[in-house]
Every structure is written in C-alpha cells, then in structure tokens.
Short mmCIF file of N, CA and C in Angstrom, two decimals:
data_model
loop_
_atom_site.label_atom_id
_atom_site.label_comp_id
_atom_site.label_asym_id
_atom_site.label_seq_id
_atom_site.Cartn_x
_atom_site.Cartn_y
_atom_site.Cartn_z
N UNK A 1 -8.84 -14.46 -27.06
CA UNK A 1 -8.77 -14.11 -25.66
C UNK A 1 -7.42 -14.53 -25.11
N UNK A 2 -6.98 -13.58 -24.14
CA UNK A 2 -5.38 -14.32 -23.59
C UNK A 2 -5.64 -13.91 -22.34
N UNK A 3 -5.14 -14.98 -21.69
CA UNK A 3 -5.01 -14.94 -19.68
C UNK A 3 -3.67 -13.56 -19.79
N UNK A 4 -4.49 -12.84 -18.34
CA UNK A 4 -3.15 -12.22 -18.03
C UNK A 4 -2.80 -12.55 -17.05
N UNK A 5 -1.42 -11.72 -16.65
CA UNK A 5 -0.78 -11.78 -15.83
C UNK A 5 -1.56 -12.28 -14.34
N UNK A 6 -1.39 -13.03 -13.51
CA UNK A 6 -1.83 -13.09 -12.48
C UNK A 6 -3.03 -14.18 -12.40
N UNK A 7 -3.71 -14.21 -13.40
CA UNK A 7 -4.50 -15.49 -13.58
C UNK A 7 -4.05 -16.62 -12.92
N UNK A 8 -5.32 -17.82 -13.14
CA UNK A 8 -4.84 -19.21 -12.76
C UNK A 8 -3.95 -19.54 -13.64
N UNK A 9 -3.01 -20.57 -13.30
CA UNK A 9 -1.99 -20.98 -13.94
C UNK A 9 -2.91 -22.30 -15.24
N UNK A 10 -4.23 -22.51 -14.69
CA UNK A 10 -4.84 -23.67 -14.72
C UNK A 10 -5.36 -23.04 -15.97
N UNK A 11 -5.33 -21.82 -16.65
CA UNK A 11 -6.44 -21.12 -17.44
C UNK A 11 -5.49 -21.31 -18.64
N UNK A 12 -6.15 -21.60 -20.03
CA UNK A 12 -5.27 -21.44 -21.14
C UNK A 12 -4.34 -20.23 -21.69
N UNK A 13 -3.34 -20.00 -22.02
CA UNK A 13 -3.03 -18.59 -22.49
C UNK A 13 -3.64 -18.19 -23.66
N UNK A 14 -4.06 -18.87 -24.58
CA UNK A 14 -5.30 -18.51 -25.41
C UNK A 14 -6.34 -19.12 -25.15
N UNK A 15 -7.98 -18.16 -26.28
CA UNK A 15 -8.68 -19.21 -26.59
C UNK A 15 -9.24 -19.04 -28.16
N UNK A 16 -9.31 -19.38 -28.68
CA UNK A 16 -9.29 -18.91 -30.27
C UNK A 16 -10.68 -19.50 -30.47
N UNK A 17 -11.08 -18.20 -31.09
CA UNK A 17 -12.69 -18.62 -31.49
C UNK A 17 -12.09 -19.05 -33.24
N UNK A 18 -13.32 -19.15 -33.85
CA UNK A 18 -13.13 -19.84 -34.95
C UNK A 18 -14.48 -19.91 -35.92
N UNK A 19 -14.50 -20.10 -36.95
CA UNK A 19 -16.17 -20.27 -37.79
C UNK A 19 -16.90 -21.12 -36.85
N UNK A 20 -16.40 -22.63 -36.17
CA UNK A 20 -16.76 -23.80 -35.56
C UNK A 20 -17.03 -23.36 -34.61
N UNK A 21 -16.38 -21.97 -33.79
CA UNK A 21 -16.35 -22.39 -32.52
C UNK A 21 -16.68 -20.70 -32.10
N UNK A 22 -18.07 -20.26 -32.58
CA UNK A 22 -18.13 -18.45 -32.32
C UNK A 22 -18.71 -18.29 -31.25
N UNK A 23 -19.03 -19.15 -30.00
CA UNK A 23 -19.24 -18.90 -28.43
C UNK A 23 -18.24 -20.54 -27.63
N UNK A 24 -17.53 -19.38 -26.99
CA UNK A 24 -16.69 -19.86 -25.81
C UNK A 24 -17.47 -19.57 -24.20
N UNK A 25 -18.06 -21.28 -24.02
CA UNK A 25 -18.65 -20.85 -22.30
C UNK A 25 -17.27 -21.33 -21.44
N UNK A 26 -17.73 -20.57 -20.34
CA UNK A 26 -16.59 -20.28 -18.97
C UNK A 26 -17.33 -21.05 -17.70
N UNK A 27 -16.60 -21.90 -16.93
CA UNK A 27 -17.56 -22.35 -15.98
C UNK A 27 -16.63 -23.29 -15.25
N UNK A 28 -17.26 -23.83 -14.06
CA UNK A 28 -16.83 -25.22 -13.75
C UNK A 28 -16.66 -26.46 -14.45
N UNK A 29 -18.44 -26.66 -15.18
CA UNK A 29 -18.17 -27.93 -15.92
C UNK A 29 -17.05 -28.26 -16.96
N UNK A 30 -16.56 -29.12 -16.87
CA UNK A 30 -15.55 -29.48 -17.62
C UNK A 30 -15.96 -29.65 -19.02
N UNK A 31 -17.42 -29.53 -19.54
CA UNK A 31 -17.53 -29.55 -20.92
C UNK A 31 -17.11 -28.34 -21.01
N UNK A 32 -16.97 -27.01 -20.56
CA UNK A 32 -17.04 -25.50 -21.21
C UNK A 32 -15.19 -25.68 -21.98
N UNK A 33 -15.53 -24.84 -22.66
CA UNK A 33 -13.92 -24.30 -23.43
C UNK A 33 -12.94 -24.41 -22.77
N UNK A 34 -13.61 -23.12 -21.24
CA UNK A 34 -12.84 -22.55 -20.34
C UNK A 34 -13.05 -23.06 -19.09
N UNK A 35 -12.55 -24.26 -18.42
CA UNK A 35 -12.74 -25.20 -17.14
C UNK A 35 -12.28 -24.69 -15.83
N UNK A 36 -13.03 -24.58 -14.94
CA UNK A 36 -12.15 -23.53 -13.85
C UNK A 36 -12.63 -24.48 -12.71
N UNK A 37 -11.70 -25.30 -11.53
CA UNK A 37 -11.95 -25.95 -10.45
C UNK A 37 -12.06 -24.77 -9.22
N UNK A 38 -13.00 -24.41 -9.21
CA UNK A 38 -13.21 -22.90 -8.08
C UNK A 38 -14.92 -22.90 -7.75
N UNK A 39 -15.23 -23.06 -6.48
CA UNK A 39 -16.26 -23.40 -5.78
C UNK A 39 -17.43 -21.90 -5.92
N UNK A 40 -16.47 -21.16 -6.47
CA UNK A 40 -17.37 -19.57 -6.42
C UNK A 40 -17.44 -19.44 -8.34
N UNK A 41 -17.41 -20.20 -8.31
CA UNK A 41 -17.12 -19.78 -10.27
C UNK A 41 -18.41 -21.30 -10.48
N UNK A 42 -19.72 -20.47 -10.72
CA UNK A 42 -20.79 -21.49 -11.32
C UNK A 42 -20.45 -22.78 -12.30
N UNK A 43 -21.40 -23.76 -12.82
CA UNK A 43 -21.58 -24.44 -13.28
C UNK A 43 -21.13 -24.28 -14.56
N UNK A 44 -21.54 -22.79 -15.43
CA UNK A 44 -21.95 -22.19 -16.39
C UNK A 44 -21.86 -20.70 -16.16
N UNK A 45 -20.46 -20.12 -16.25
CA UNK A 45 -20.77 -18.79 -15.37
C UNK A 45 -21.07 -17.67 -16.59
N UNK A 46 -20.33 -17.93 -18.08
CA UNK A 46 -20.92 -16.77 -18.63
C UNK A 46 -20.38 -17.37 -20.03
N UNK A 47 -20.61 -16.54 -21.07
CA UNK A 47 -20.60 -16.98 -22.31
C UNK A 47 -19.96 -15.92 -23.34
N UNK A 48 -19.01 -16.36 -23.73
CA UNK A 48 -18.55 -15.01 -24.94
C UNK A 48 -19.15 -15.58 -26.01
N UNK A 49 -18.78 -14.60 -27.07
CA UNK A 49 -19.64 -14.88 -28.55
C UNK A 49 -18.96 -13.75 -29.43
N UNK A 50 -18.41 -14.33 -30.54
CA UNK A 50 -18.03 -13.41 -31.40
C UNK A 50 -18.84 -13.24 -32.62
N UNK A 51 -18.92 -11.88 -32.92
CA UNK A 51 -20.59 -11.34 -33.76
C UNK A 51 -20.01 -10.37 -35.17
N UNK A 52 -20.45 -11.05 -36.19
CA UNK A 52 -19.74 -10.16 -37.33
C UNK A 52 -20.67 -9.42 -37.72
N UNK A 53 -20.26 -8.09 -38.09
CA UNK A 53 -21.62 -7.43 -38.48
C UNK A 53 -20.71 -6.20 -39.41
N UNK A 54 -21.67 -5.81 -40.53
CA UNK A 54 -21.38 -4.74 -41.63
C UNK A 54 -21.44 -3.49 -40.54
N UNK A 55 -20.23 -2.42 -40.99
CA UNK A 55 -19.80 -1.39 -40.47
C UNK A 55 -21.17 -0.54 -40.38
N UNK A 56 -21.97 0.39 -39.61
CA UNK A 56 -23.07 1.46 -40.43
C UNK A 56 -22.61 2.44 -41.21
N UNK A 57 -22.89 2.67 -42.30
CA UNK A 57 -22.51 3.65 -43.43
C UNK A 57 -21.05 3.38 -43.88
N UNK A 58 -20.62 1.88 -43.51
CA UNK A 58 -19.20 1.18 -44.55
C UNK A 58 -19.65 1.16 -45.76
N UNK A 59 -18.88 1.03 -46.73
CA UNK A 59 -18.98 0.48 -48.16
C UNK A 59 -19.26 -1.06 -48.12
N UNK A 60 -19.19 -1.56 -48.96
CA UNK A 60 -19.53 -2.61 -49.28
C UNK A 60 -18.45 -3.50 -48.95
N UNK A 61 -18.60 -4.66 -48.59
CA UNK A 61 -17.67 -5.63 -47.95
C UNK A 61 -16.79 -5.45 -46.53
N UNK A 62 -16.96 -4.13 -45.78
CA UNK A 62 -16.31 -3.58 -44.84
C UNK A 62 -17.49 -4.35 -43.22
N UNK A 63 -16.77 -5.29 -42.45
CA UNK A 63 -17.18 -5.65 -41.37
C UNK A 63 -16.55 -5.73 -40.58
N UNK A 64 -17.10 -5.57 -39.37
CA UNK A 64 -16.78 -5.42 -37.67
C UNK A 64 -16.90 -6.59 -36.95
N UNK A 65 -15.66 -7.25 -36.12
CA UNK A 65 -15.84 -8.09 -35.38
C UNK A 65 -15.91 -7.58 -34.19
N UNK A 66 -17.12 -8.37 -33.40
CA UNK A 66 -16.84 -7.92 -31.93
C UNK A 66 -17.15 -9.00 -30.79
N UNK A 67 -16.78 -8.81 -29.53
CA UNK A 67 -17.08 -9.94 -28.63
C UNK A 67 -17.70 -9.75 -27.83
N UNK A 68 -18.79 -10.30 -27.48
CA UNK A 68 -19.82 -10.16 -26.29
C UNK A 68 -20.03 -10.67 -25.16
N UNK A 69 -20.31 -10.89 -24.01
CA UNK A 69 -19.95 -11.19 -22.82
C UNK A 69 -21.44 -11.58 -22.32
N UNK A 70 -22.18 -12.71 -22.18
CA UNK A 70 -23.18 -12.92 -20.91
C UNK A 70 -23.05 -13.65 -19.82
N UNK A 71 -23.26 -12.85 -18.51
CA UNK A 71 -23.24 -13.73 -17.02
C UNK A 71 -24.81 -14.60 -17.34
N UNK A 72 -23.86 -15.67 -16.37
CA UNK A 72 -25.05 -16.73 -16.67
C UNK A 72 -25.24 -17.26 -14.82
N UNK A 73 -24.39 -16.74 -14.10
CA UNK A 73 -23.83 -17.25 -12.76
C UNK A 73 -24.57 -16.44 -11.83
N UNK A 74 -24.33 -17.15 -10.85
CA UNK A 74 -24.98 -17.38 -9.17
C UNK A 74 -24.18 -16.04 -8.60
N UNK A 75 -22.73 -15.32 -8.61
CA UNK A 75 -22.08 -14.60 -7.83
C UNK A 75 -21.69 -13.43 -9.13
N UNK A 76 -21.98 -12.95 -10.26
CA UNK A 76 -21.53 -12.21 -11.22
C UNK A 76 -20.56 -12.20 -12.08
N UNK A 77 -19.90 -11.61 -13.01
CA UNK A 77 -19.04 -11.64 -13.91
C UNK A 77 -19.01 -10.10 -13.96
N UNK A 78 -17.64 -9.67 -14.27
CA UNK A 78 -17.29 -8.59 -13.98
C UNK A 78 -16.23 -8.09 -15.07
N UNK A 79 -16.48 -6.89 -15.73
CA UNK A 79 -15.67 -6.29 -16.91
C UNK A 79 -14.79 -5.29 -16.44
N UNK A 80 -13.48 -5.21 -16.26
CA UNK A 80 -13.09 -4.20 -15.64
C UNK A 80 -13.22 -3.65 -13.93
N UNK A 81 -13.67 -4.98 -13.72
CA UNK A 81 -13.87 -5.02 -11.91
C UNK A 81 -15.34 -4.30 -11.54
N UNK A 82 -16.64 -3.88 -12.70
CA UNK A 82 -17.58 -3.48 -13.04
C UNK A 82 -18.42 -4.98 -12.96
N UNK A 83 -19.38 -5.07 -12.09
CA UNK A 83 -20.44 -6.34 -12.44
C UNK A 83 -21.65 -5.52 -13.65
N UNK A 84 -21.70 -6.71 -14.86
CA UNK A 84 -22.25 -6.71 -15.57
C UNK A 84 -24.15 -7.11 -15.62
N UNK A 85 -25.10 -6.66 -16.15
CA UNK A 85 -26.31 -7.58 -16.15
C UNK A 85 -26.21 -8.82 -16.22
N UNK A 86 -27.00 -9.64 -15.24
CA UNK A 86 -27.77 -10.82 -15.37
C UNK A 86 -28.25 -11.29 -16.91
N UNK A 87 -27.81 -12.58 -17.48
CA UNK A 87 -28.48 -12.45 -18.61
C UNK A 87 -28.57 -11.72 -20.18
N UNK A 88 -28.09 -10.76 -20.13
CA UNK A 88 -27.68 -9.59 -20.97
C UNK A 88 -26.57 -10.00 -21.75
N UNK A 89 -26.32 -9.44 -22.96
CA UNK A 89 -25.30 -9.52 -23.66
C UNK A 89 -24.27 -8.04 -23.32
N UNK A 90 -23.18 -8.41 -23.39
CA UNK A 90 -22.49 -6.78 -23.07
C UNK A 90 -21.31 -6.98 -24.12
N UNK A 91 -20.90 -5.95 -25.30
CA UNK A 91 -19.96 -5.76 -26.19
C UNK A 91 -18.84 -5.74 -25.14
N UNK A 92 -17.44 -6.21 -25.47
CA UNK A 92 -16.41 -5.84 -24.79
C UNK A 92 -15.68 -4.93 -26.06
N UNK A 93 -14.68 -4.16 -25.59
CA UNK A 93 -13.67 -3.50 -26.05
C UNK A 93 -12.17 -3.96 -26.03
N UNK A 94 -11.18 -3.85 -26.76
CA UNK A 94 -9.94 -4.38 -26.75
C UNK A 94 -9.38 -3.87 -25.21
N UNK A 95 -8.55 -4.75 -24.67
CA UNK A 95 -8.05 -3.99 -23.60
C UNK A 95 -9.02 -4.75 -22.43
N UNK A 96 -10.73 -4.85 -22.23
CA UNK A 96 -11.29 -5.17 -20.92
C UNK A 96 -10.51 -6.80 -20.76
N UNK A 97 -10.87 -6.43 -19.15
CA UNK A 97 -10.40 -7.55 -18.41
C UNK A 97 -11.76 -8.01 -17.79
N UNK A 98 -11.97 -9.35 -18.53
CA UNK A 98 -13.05 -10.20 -17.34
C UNK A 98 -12.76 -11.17 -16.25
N UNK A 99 -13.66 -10.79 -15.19
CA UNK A 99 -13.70 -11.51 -14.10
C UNK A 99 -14.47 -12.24 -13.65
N UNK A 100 -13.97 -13.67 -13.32
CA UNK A 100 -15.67 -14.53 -12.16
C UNK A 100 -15.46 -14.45 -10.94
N UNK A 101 -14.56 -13.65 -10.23
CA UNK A 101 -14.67 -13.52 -8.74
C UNK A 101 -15.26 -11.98 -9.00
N UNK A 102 -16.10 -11.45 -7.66
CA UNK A 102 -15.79 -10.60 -7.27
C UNK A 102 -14.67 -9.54 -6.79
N UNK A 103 -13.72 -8.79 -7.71
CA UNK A 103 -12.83 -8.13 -7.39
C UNK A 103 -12.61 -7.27 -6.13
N UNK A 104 -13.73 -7.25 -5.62
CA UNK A 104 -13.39 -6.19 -4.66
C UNK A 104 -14.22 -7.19 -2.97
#
C-alpha cells in the first residue's frame, strides 16, 4: 500500500504486508499498523487482508494475489470516494484509493 499525494503527512509511505503480517488494521488505536490521530476515523475503522488463491482454469502452480478491504467503523470507508458495506469484505483493484473520511 502507498499514501498518496495529499494524505496525512502522519501516514506511512508504505505498508508492506508479508507471510507474518497478511491483515493490516487502520484505526485510531495505536496498536493498528496504520495509526491515525483523527476524531472521525474509529477505534478500528477497517481491515485489509491479502488473499492468495490459484488462478480458475490456471495450470498448475499459477496464483493470484489480491487485497481486500473491510469497514469496521462508526462513519464508513470509502473506495474511490464510493462507501463500501458494513462488515463485508470488498476485493480492491490496482489503482483504488481508500478513504476514512467521507469524501464528499
């Protein structure tokens, strides 16, 4: 994951998942990965997770990484300035931008 442009200055420019480390939570508390001092950004606002899985109809040894996104928060999480389900897991695509404010 990389902060873009315009982000908190406070936010890491990476966050590197890892075998150890295949969900990164986002939140206030200072245990999460991703620590954010912002009164509208929950306790626990959402959770990525990176998920390996065999291609359908790949050959053998051919797998897909992908990253998944759950709001866990009081005010939403937002893909592309899009609020996501409550609870839900949501695939991201290269390129989305997530949000814990309301963009609009």
């Amino acid at each position: 994951l990389h902060r873009t442009p315009g982000s908190l200055l406070s936010l890491p420019d990476v966050v590197p998942f890892s075998d150890q480390n295949a969900t990164i939570s986002m939140g206030r508390l200072e245990s999460n990965q991703v620590s954010l001092n912002d009164k509208k950004v929950s306790k626990v606002h959402a959770r990525l997770t990176l998920r390996t899985c065999k291609r359908k109809g790949a050959g053998d040894g051919e797998i897909m990484r992908r990253i998944f996104v759950k709001d866990s928060s009081t005010f939403g999480t937002f893909v592309n300035g899009e609020a996501i389900p409550k609870e839900q897991w949501v695939m991201l695509q290269q390129g989305d931008v997530i949000g814990l404010r309301n963009p609009h």
